[in-house]
PDB file of C-alpha atoms in Angstrom:
ATOM      1  CA  MET A  30      -1.858   9.706  19.489  1.00 42.00           C
ATOM      2  CA  SER A  31      -0.455  11.962  22.154  1.00 41.00           C
ATOM      3  CA  ASP A  32      -2.789  14.165  24.153  1.00 43.00           C
ATOM      4  CA  ASN A  33      -0.247  16.959  23.862  1.00 45.00           C
ATOM      5  CA  GLU A  34      -0.610  18.352  20.357  1.00 43.00           C
ATOM      6  CA  ASP A  35       2.365  20.664  20.949  1.00 47.00           C
ATOM      7  CA  ALA A  36       4.602  17.593  21.054  1.00 46.00           C
ATOM      8  CA  ILE A  37       3.785  16.792  17.422  1.00 47.00           C
ATOM      9  CA  ASP A  38       6.420  17.813  14.902  1.00 47.00           C
ATOM     10  CA  TRP A  39       4.093  19.126  12.194  1.00 42.00           C
ATOM     11  CA  GLN A  40       6.880  19.836   9.735  1.00 44.00           C
ATOM     12  CA  ASP A  41       8.154  16.298  10.120  1.00 45.00           C
ATOM     13  CA  LEU A  42       4.657  14.969   9.444  1.00 46.00           C
ATOM     14  CA  PHE A  43       3.757  17.186   6.516  1.00 45.00           C
ATOM     15  CA  GLY A  44       7.112  18.416   5.199  1.00 43.00           C
ATOM     16  CA  PRO A  45       7.913  22.096   4.620  1.00 40.00           C
ATOM     17  CA  SER A  46       5.044  24.085   3.187  1.00 39.00           C
ATOM     18  CA  ASP A  47       6.842  24.794  -0.077  1.00 37.00           C
ATOM     19  CA  GLU A  48       7.829  21.175  -0.693  1.00 37.00           C
ATOM     20  CA  GLN A  49       6.384  19.799  -3.912  1.00 35.00           C
ATOM     21  CA  GLU A  50       6.149  16.034  -3.922  1.00 38.00           C
ATOM     22  CA  GLN A  51       6.140  14.096  -7.137  1.00 34.00           C
ATOM     23  CA  LYS A  52       2.537  13.215  -7.865  1.00 35.00           C
ATOM     24  CA  GLN A  53       1.280   9.838  -8.956  1.00 36.00           C
ATOM     25  CA  GLY A  54      -1.365  10.192 -11.641  1.00 37.00           C
ATOM     26  CA  SER A  55      -3.595  13.236 -11.965  1.00 43.00           C
ATOM     27  CA  ASN A  56      -6.643  14.740 -10.333  1.00 50.00           C
ATOM     28  CA  GLY A  57     -10.128  13.712 -11.302  1.00 49.00           C
ATOM     29  CA  GLU A  58     -11.764  10.610 -12.682  1.00 50.00           C
ATOM     30  CA  THR A  59     -10.101   7.227 -12.817  1.00 61.00           C
ATOM     31  CA  ILE A  60     -11.022   4.136 -14.806  1.00 82.00           C
ATOM     32  CA  ILE A  61     -13.611   3.350 -12.116  1.00 93.00           C
ATOM     33  CA  PRO A  62     -16.855   5.230 -12.816  1.00 95.00           C
ATOM     34  CA  GLY A  63     -17.853   7.393  -9.881  1.00 96.00           C
ATOM     35  CA  LEU A  64     -14.420   7.467  -8.266  1.00 97.00           C
ATOM     36  CA  ARG A  65     -12.730  10.837  -8.046  1.00 97.00           C
ATOM     37  CA  LEU A  66      -9.358  11.503  -6.433  1.00 97.00           C
ATOM     38  CA  GLU A  67      -8.244  15.048  -5.688  1.00 97.00           C
ATOM     39  CA  ARG A  68      -4.520  15.175  -5.010  1.00 96.00           C
ATOM     40  CA  GLU A  69      -3.398  17.506  -2.198  1.00 95.00           C
ATOM     41  CA  ALA A  70      -6.900  18.954  -1.962  1.00 98.00           C
ATOM     42  CA  LEU A  71      -6.092  20.019   1.604  1.00 98.00           C
ATOM     43  CA  ASN A  72      -3.010  22.179   1.928  1.00 97.00           C
ATOM     44  CA  HIS A  73      -0.679  21.933   4.939  1.00 96.00           C
ATOM     45  CA  GLU A  74      -2.652  24.507   6.911  1.00 97.00           C
ATOM     46  CA  LEU A  75      -5.976  22.697   6.472  1.00 97.00           C
ATOM     47  CA  GLN A  76      -4.405  19.334   7.245  1.00 98.00           C
ATOM     48  CA  MET A  77      -2.971  20.702  10.494  1.00 97.00           C
ATOM     49  CA  LEU A  78      -6.319  22.306  11.315  1.00 97.00           C
ATOM     50  CA  LEU A  79      -8.054  18.938  11.093  1.00 98.00           C
ATOM     51  CA  VAL A  80      -5.379  16.923  12.900  1.00 98.00           C
ATOM     52  CA  LYS A  81      -5.157  19.439  15.750  1.00 98.00           C
ATOM     53  CA  ALA A  82      -8.959  19.449  16.111  1.00 98.00           C
ATOM     54  CA  ILE A  83      -9.068  15.640  16.178  1.00 98.00           C
ATOM     55  CA  THR A  84      -6.255  15.591  18.735  1.00 97.00           C
ATOM     56  CA  LYS A  85      -7.945  18.211  20.905  1.00 97.00           C
ATOM     57  CA  ALA A  86     -11.276  16.356  20.779  1.00 97.00           C
ATOM     58  CA  ASP A  87      -9.437  13.219  21.974  1.00 97.00           C
ATOM     59  CA  TYR A  88     -11.519  10.937  19.784  1.00 98.00           C
ATOM     60  CA  PHE A  89      -9.076   8.092  20.344  1.00 97.00           C
ATOM     61  CA  CYS A  90      -8.885   8.502  24.136  1.00 96.00           C
ATOM     62  CA  GLY A  91      -5.145   8.949  24.160  1.00 93.00           C
ATOM     63  CA  GLY A  92      -4.572   6.045  21.764  1.00 90.00           C
ATOM     64  CA  LYS A  93      -6.800   3.525  23.571  1.00 95.00           C
ATOM     65  CA  LEU A  94      -9.330   3.564  20.711  1.00 96.00           C
ATOM     66  CA  ASP A  95      -8.837   3.493  16.976  1.00 97.00           C
ATOM     67  CA  GLN A  96     -12.261   4.655  15.793  1.00 98.00           C
ATOM     68  CA  ALA A  97     -14.857   7.287  16.635  1.00 98.00           C
ATOM     69  CA  MET A  98     -18.122   8.392  15.037  1.00 98.00           C
ATOM     70  CA  CYS A  99     -20.220  11.542  14.909  1.00 98.00           C
ATOM     71  CA  PHE A 100     -23.889  11.589  13.861  1.00 97.00           C
ATOM     72  CA  GLY A 101     -26.324  14.378  13.093  1.00 97.00           C
ATOM     73  CA  SER A 102     -25.122  17.963  13.008  1.00 96.00           C
ATOM     74  CA  LEU A 103     -21.359  17.604  12.684  1.00 97.00           C
ATOM     75  CA  PRO A 104     -19.009  19.545  14.988  1.00 97.00           C
ATOM     76  CA  ALA A 105     -17.529  22.744  13.639  1.00 97.00           C
ATOM     77  CA  HIS A 106     -14.125  21.162  13.004  1.00 97.00           C
ATOM     78  CA  PHE A 107     -15.825  18.944  10.394  1.00 98.00           C
ATOM     79  CA  GLY A 108     -18.735  21.196   9.478  1.00 97.00           C
ATOM     80  CA  TRP A 109     -16.591  23.597   7.418  1.00 97.00           C
ATOM     81  CA  ILE A 110     -15.727  20.808   4.970  1.00 98.00           C
ATOM     82  CA  GLU A 111     -19.178  20.760   3.334  1.00 98.00           C
ATOM     83  CA  PRO A 112     -19.212  24.405   2.131  1.00 97.00           C
ATOM     84  CA  TRP A 113     -15.488  24.160   1.354  1.00 98.00           C
ATOM     85  CA  ILE A 114     -16.118  21.239  -1.022  1.00 98.00           C
ATOM     86  CA  ARG A 115     -18.923  23.125  -2.745  1.00 97.00           C
ATOM     87  CA  ALA A 116     -16.756  26.213  -3.147  1.00 97.00           C
ATOM     88  CA  HIS A 117     -13.419  24.652  -4.093  1.00 97.00           C
ATOM     89  CA  HIS A 118     -14.178  21.167  -5.437  1.00 97.00           C
ATOM     90  CA  PRO A 119     -17.636  21.336  -7.056  1.00 97.00           C
ATOM     91  CA  ASP A 120     -16.814  18.375  -9.337  1.00 96.00           C
ATOM     92  CA  LEU A 121     -15.928  16.042  -6.470  1.00 97.00           C
ATOM     93  CA  LEU A 122     -19.439  14.544  -6.459  1.00 97.00           C
ATOM     94  CA  PRO A 123     -22.321  14.569  -8.961  1.00 97.00           C
ATOM     95  CA  HIS A 124     -24.525  17.652  -8.805  1.00 97.00           C
ATOM     96  CA  ALA A 125     -27.542  15.724  -7.498  1.00 97.00           C
ATOM     97  CA  ILE A 126     -25.493  14.614  -4.484  1.00 98.00           C
ATOM     98  CA  LEU A 127     -23.664  17.887  -3.974  1.00 97.00           C
ATOM     99  CA  SER A 128     -26.931  19.827  -3.882  1.00 96.00           C
ATOM    100  CA  ARG A 129     -28.490  17.885  -0.993  1.00 97.00           C
ATOM    101  CA  ARG A 130     -28.734  19.473   2.445  1.00 95.00           C
ATOM    102  CA  PRO A 131     -26.947  18.472   4.512  1.00 97.00           C
ATOM    103  CA  LEU A 132     -24.314  16.899   2.336  1.00 98.00           C
ATOM    104  CA  PHE A 133     -23.063  14.812   5.293  1.00 98.00           C
ATOM    105  CA  ASP A 134     -24.546  13.922   8.670  1.00 98.00           C
ATOM    106  CA  GLN A 135     -22.094  11.245   9.759  1.00 98.00           C
ATOM    107  CA  ALA A 136     -18.335  11.202  10.212  1.00 98.00           C
ATOM    108  CA  ILE A 137     -16.152   8.240  11.074  1.00 98.00           C
ATOM    109  CA  ILE A 138     -12.626   8.970  12.274  1.00 98.00           C
ATOM    110  CA  ASN A 139     -10.159   6.087  12.016  1.00 98.00           C
ATOM    111  CA  LEU A 140      -6.677   5.820  13.500  1.00 98.00           C
ATOM    112  CA  TYR A 141      -4.293   3.445  11.728  1.00 98.00           C
ATOM    113  CA  GLN A 142      -1.064   2.572  13.454  1.00 97.00           C
ATOM    114  CA  ARG A 143       1.876   1.670  11.232  1.00 96.00           C
ATOM    115  CA  GLY A 144       1.076  -1.524   9.356  1.00 96.00           C
ATOM    116  CA  GLN A 145      -2.640  -1.589  10.116  1.00 97.00           C
ATOM    117  CA  GLY A 146      -5.299  -1.754   7.426  1.00 98.00           C
ATOM    118  CA  ILE A 147      -9.000  -2.345   6.900  1.00 97.00           C
ATOM    119  CA  LYS A 148     -10.795  -5.287   5.329  1.00 97.00           C
ATOM    120  CA  SER A 149     -12.044  -4.794   1.787  1.00 96.00           C
ATOM    121  CA  HIS A 150     -15.689  -3.744   1.940  1.00 97.00           C
ATOM    122  CA  VAL A 151     -18.588  -1.793   0.498  1.00 98.00           C
ATOM    123  CA  ASP A 152     -20.002   0.790   2.886  1.00 98.00           C
ATOM    124  CA  LEU A 153     -23.298  -0.194   4.504  1.00 97.00           C
ATOM    125  CA  MET A 154     -26.489   0.463   2.521  1.00 97.00           C
ATOM    126  CA  ARG A 155     -27.802   2.479   5.457  1.00 97.00           C
ATOM    127  CA  PHE A 156     -25.628   5.277   4.057  1.00 98.00           C
ATOM    128  CA  ASP A 157     -26.634   7.221   0.963  1.00 98.00           C
ATOM    129  CA  ASP A 158     -24.687   7.642  -2.254  1.00 98.00           C
ATOM    130  CA  GLY A 159     -21.678   9.948  -2.099  1.00 98.00           C
ATOM    131  CA  ILE A 160     -18.854   9.116   0.321  1.00 98.00           C
ATOM    132  CA  VAL A 161     -15.788  11.281   0.909  1.00 98.00           C
ATOM    133  CA  ILE A 162     -12.548  10.031   2.475  1.00 98.00           C
ATOM    134  CA  ILE A 163      -9.900  12.474   3.717  1.00 98.00           C
ATOM    135  CA  SER A 164      -6.405  11.068   4.244  1.00 98.00           C
ATOM    136  CA  LEU A 165      -4.108  12.594   6.883  1.00 98.00           C
ATOM    137  CA  LEU A 166      -0.592  12.187   8.346  1.00 98.00           C
ATOM    138  CA  SER A 167       0.750   9.242   6.307  1.00 97.00           C
ATOM    139  CA  SER A 168       0.549   7.765   2.830  1.00 97.00           C
ATOM    140  CA  CYS A 169      -0.872   4.335   2.051  1.00 97.00           C
ATOM    141  CA  VAL A 170      -2.195   2.351  -0.886  1.00 97.00           C
ATOM    142  CA  MET A 171      -5.910   1.645  -0.995  1.00 97.00           C
ATOM    143  CA  THR A 172      -7.053  -1.245  -3.172  1.00 96.00           C
ATOM    144  CA  LEU A 173     -10.307  -1.435  -5.085  1.00 96.00           C
ATOM    145  CA  LYS A 174     -11.912  -4.475  -6.673  1.00 95.00           C
ATOM    146  CA  PRO A 175     -15.319  -5.139  -8.222  1.00 95.00           C
ATOM    147  CA  VAL A 176     -17.856  -6.873  -6.006  1.00 95.00           C
ATOM    148  CA  ASN A 177     -19.193  -9.464  -8.442  1.00 86.00           C
ATOM    149  CA  ALA A 178     -16.564  -9.870 -11.134  1.00 81.00           C
ATOM    150  CA  PRO A 179     -13.073 -11.368 -11.225  1.00 78.00           C
ATOM    151  CA  ALA A 180     -10.867  -8.486 -12.189  1.00 75.00           C
ATOM    152  CA  PRO A 181      -7.429  -7.180 -11.249  1.00 84.00           C
ATOM    153  CA  VAL A 182      -7.207  -5.230  -8.026  1.00 91.00           C
ATOM    154  CA  ILE A 183      -6.694  -1.524  -8.674  1.00 94.00           C
ATOM    155  CA  PRO A 184      -4.270   0.230  -6.287  1.00 95.00           C
ATOM    156  CA  ILE A 185      -4.641   3.918  -5.485  1.00 96.00           C
ATOM    157  CA  LEU A 186      -1.977   5.854  -3.626  1.00 96.00           C
ATOM    158  CA  LEU A 187      -3.401   8.143  -0.951  1.00 97.00           C
ATOM    159  CA  ARG A 188      -1.080  10.838   0.363  1.00 97.00           C
ATOM    160  CA  PRO A 189      -1.746  13.275   3.214  1.00 98.00           C
ATOM    161  CA  GLY A 190      -4.226  15.895   2.065  1.00 98.00           C
ATOM    162  CA  ASP A 191      -5.733  13.751  -0.689  1.00 98.00           C
ATOM    163  CA  ILE A 192      -9.515  13.418  -0.898  1.00 98.00           C
ATOM    164  CA  LEU A 193     -11.199  10.383  -2.414  1.00 98.00           C
ATOM    165  CA  ALA A 194     -14.876  10.494  -3.388  1.00 98.00           C
ATOM    166  CA  LEU A 195     -17.030   7.456  -4.178  1.00 98.00           C
ATOM    167  CA  SER A 196     -20.395   7.688  -5.907  1.00 98.00           C
ATOM    168  CA  GLY A 197     -22.510   5.557  -8.205  1.00 98.00           C
ATOM    169  CA  PRO A 198     -20.683   2.391  -9.336  1.00 96.00           C
ATOM    170  CA  ALA A 199     -17.572   3.195  -7.268  1.00 97.00           C
ATOM    171  CA  ARG A 200     -19.709   3.424  -4.143  1.00 98.00           C
ATOM    172  CA  TYR A 201     -21.974   0.397  -4.712  1.00 98.00           C
ATOM    173  CA  ASP A 202     -20.203  -1.985  -7.117  1.00 96.00           C
ATOM    174  CA  TRP A 203     -16.590  -1.790  -5.928  1.00 96.00           C
ATOM    175  CA  GLU A 204     -15.008  -2.788  -2.634  1.00 96.00           C
ATOM    176  CA  HIS A 205     -12.254  -0.688  -1.116  1.00 97.00           C
ATOM    177  CA  GLY A 206      -9.758  -1.654   1.560  1.00 97.00           C
ATOM    178  CA  ILE A 207      -6.183  -1.308   2.847  1.00 98.00           C
ATOM    179  CA  GLU A 208      -3.865  -4.288   3.201  1.00 97.00           C
ATOM    180  CA  GLU A 209      -2.058  -4.810   6.503  1.00 97.00           C
ATOM    181  CA  ARG A 210       1.611  -4.113   5.791  1.00 97.00           C
ATOM    182  CA  ILE A 211       4.252  -1.630   6.870  1.00 97.00           C
ATOM    183  CA  ALA A 212       5.088  -0.423   3.366  1.00 97.00           C
ATOM    184  CA  ASP A 213       3.517  -0.266  -0.088  1.00 97.00           C
ATOM    185  CA  GLU A 214       5.043  -0.475  -3.537  1.00 95.00           C
ATOM    186  CA  ILE A 215       3.234   1.291  -6.353  1.00 93.00           C
ATOM    187  CA  HIS A 216       4.406   2.503  -9.757  1.00 89.00           C
ATOM    188  CA  GLY A 217       7.985   1.655  -8.828  1.00 92.00           C
ATOM    189  CA  GLU A 218       7.836   3.765  -5.658  1.00 91.00           C
ATOM    190  CA  TRP A 219       8.342   2.337  -2.170  1.00 94.00           C
ATOM    191  CA  ILE A 220       6.011   3.996   0.362  1.00 94.00           C
ATOM    192  CA  GLU A 221       6.803   3.582   4.057  1.00 96.00           C
ATOM    193  CA  ARG A 222       3.719   3.866   6.225  1.00 97.00           C
ATOM    194  CA  GLY A 223       3.419   5.765   9.470  1.00 97.00           C
ATOM    195  CA  THR A 224       0.506   6.616  11.751  1.00 97.00           C
ATOM    196  CA  ARG A 225      -2.443   7.619   9.589  1.00 98.00           C
ATOM    197  CA  ILE A 226      -5.826   9.205  10.246  1.00 98.00           C
ATOM    198  CA  SER A 227      -8.765   9.071   7.879  1.00 98.00           C
ATOM    199  CA  VAL A 228     -11.999  11.033   8.093  1.00 98.00           C
ATOM    200  CA  THR A 229     -14.903   9.501   6.170  1.00 98.00           C
ATOM    201  CA  LEU A 230     -17.967  11.650   5.588  1.00 98.00           C
ATOM    202  CA  ARG A 231     -21.319  10.096   4.713  1.00 98.00           C
ATOM    203  CA  LYS A 232     -25.053  10.738   4.890  1.00 98.00           C
ATOM    204  CA  LEU A 233     -27.631   8.391   6.336  1.00 97.00           C
ATOM    205  CA  ALA A 234     -30.170   7.245   3.744  1.00 95.00           C
ATOM    206  CA  MET A 235     -33.669   8.606   4.228  1.00 81.00           C
ATOM    207  CA  ALA A 236     -35.104   5.202   5.229  1.00 62.00           C
ATOM    208  CA  SER A 237     -32.407   4.803   7.909  1.00 53.00           C
ATOM    209  CA  THR A 238     -33.040   8.322   9.179  1.00 49.00           C
ATOM    210  CA  ALA A 239     -36.787   7.715   9.429  1.00 42.00           C
ATOM    211  CA  SER A 240     -36.425   4.355  11.176  1.00 45.00           C
ATOM    212  CA  SER A 241     -34.135   5.858  13.815  1.00 43.00           C
ATOM    213  CA  GLN A 242     -36.730   8.452  14.844  1.00 38.00           C
TER     214      GLN A 242
END
């Protein structure tokens, strides 16, 4: 990413603010228990707020890195997300998870260049239940498959501004990943990929927190 955020054509990245894209599927639960997808949860303004903050913080060192992490008390440009979820998306996670304080104490920021992906995985057990993934800049298809059962891979289209939450079975019993390819085909639609940023919010499990002290 460029160090000069003013060089970014935000309208080209996000489209005009009144543009209504055709949505795939609907908000809420899917056939995977514990998975919840909120379409366009972040409007254009909030997406730009996050991308500009990530750019300004230079997490990727001018494009030399593709991942950064924050632990403990999250910086203000991520800290607002916790109360925002409680206020605007109270069904994103089960009540028992949503009521914990803090909701998140770790953020991982990933930069995906066009065509890059991530190996299918289950997040480390050092992190507690309840994981939130925010998708920015470009669309892609994430695939999910059960850990211990032969079953068809389930594709989920993530567009800029979408938020995906994993809890319970979706967090522990299903792998999620992104194939390495420059375009995705889903539901008869051809999705060209561009540069994408994801922000994953998690909380360290109590045992991990205690052992680190």
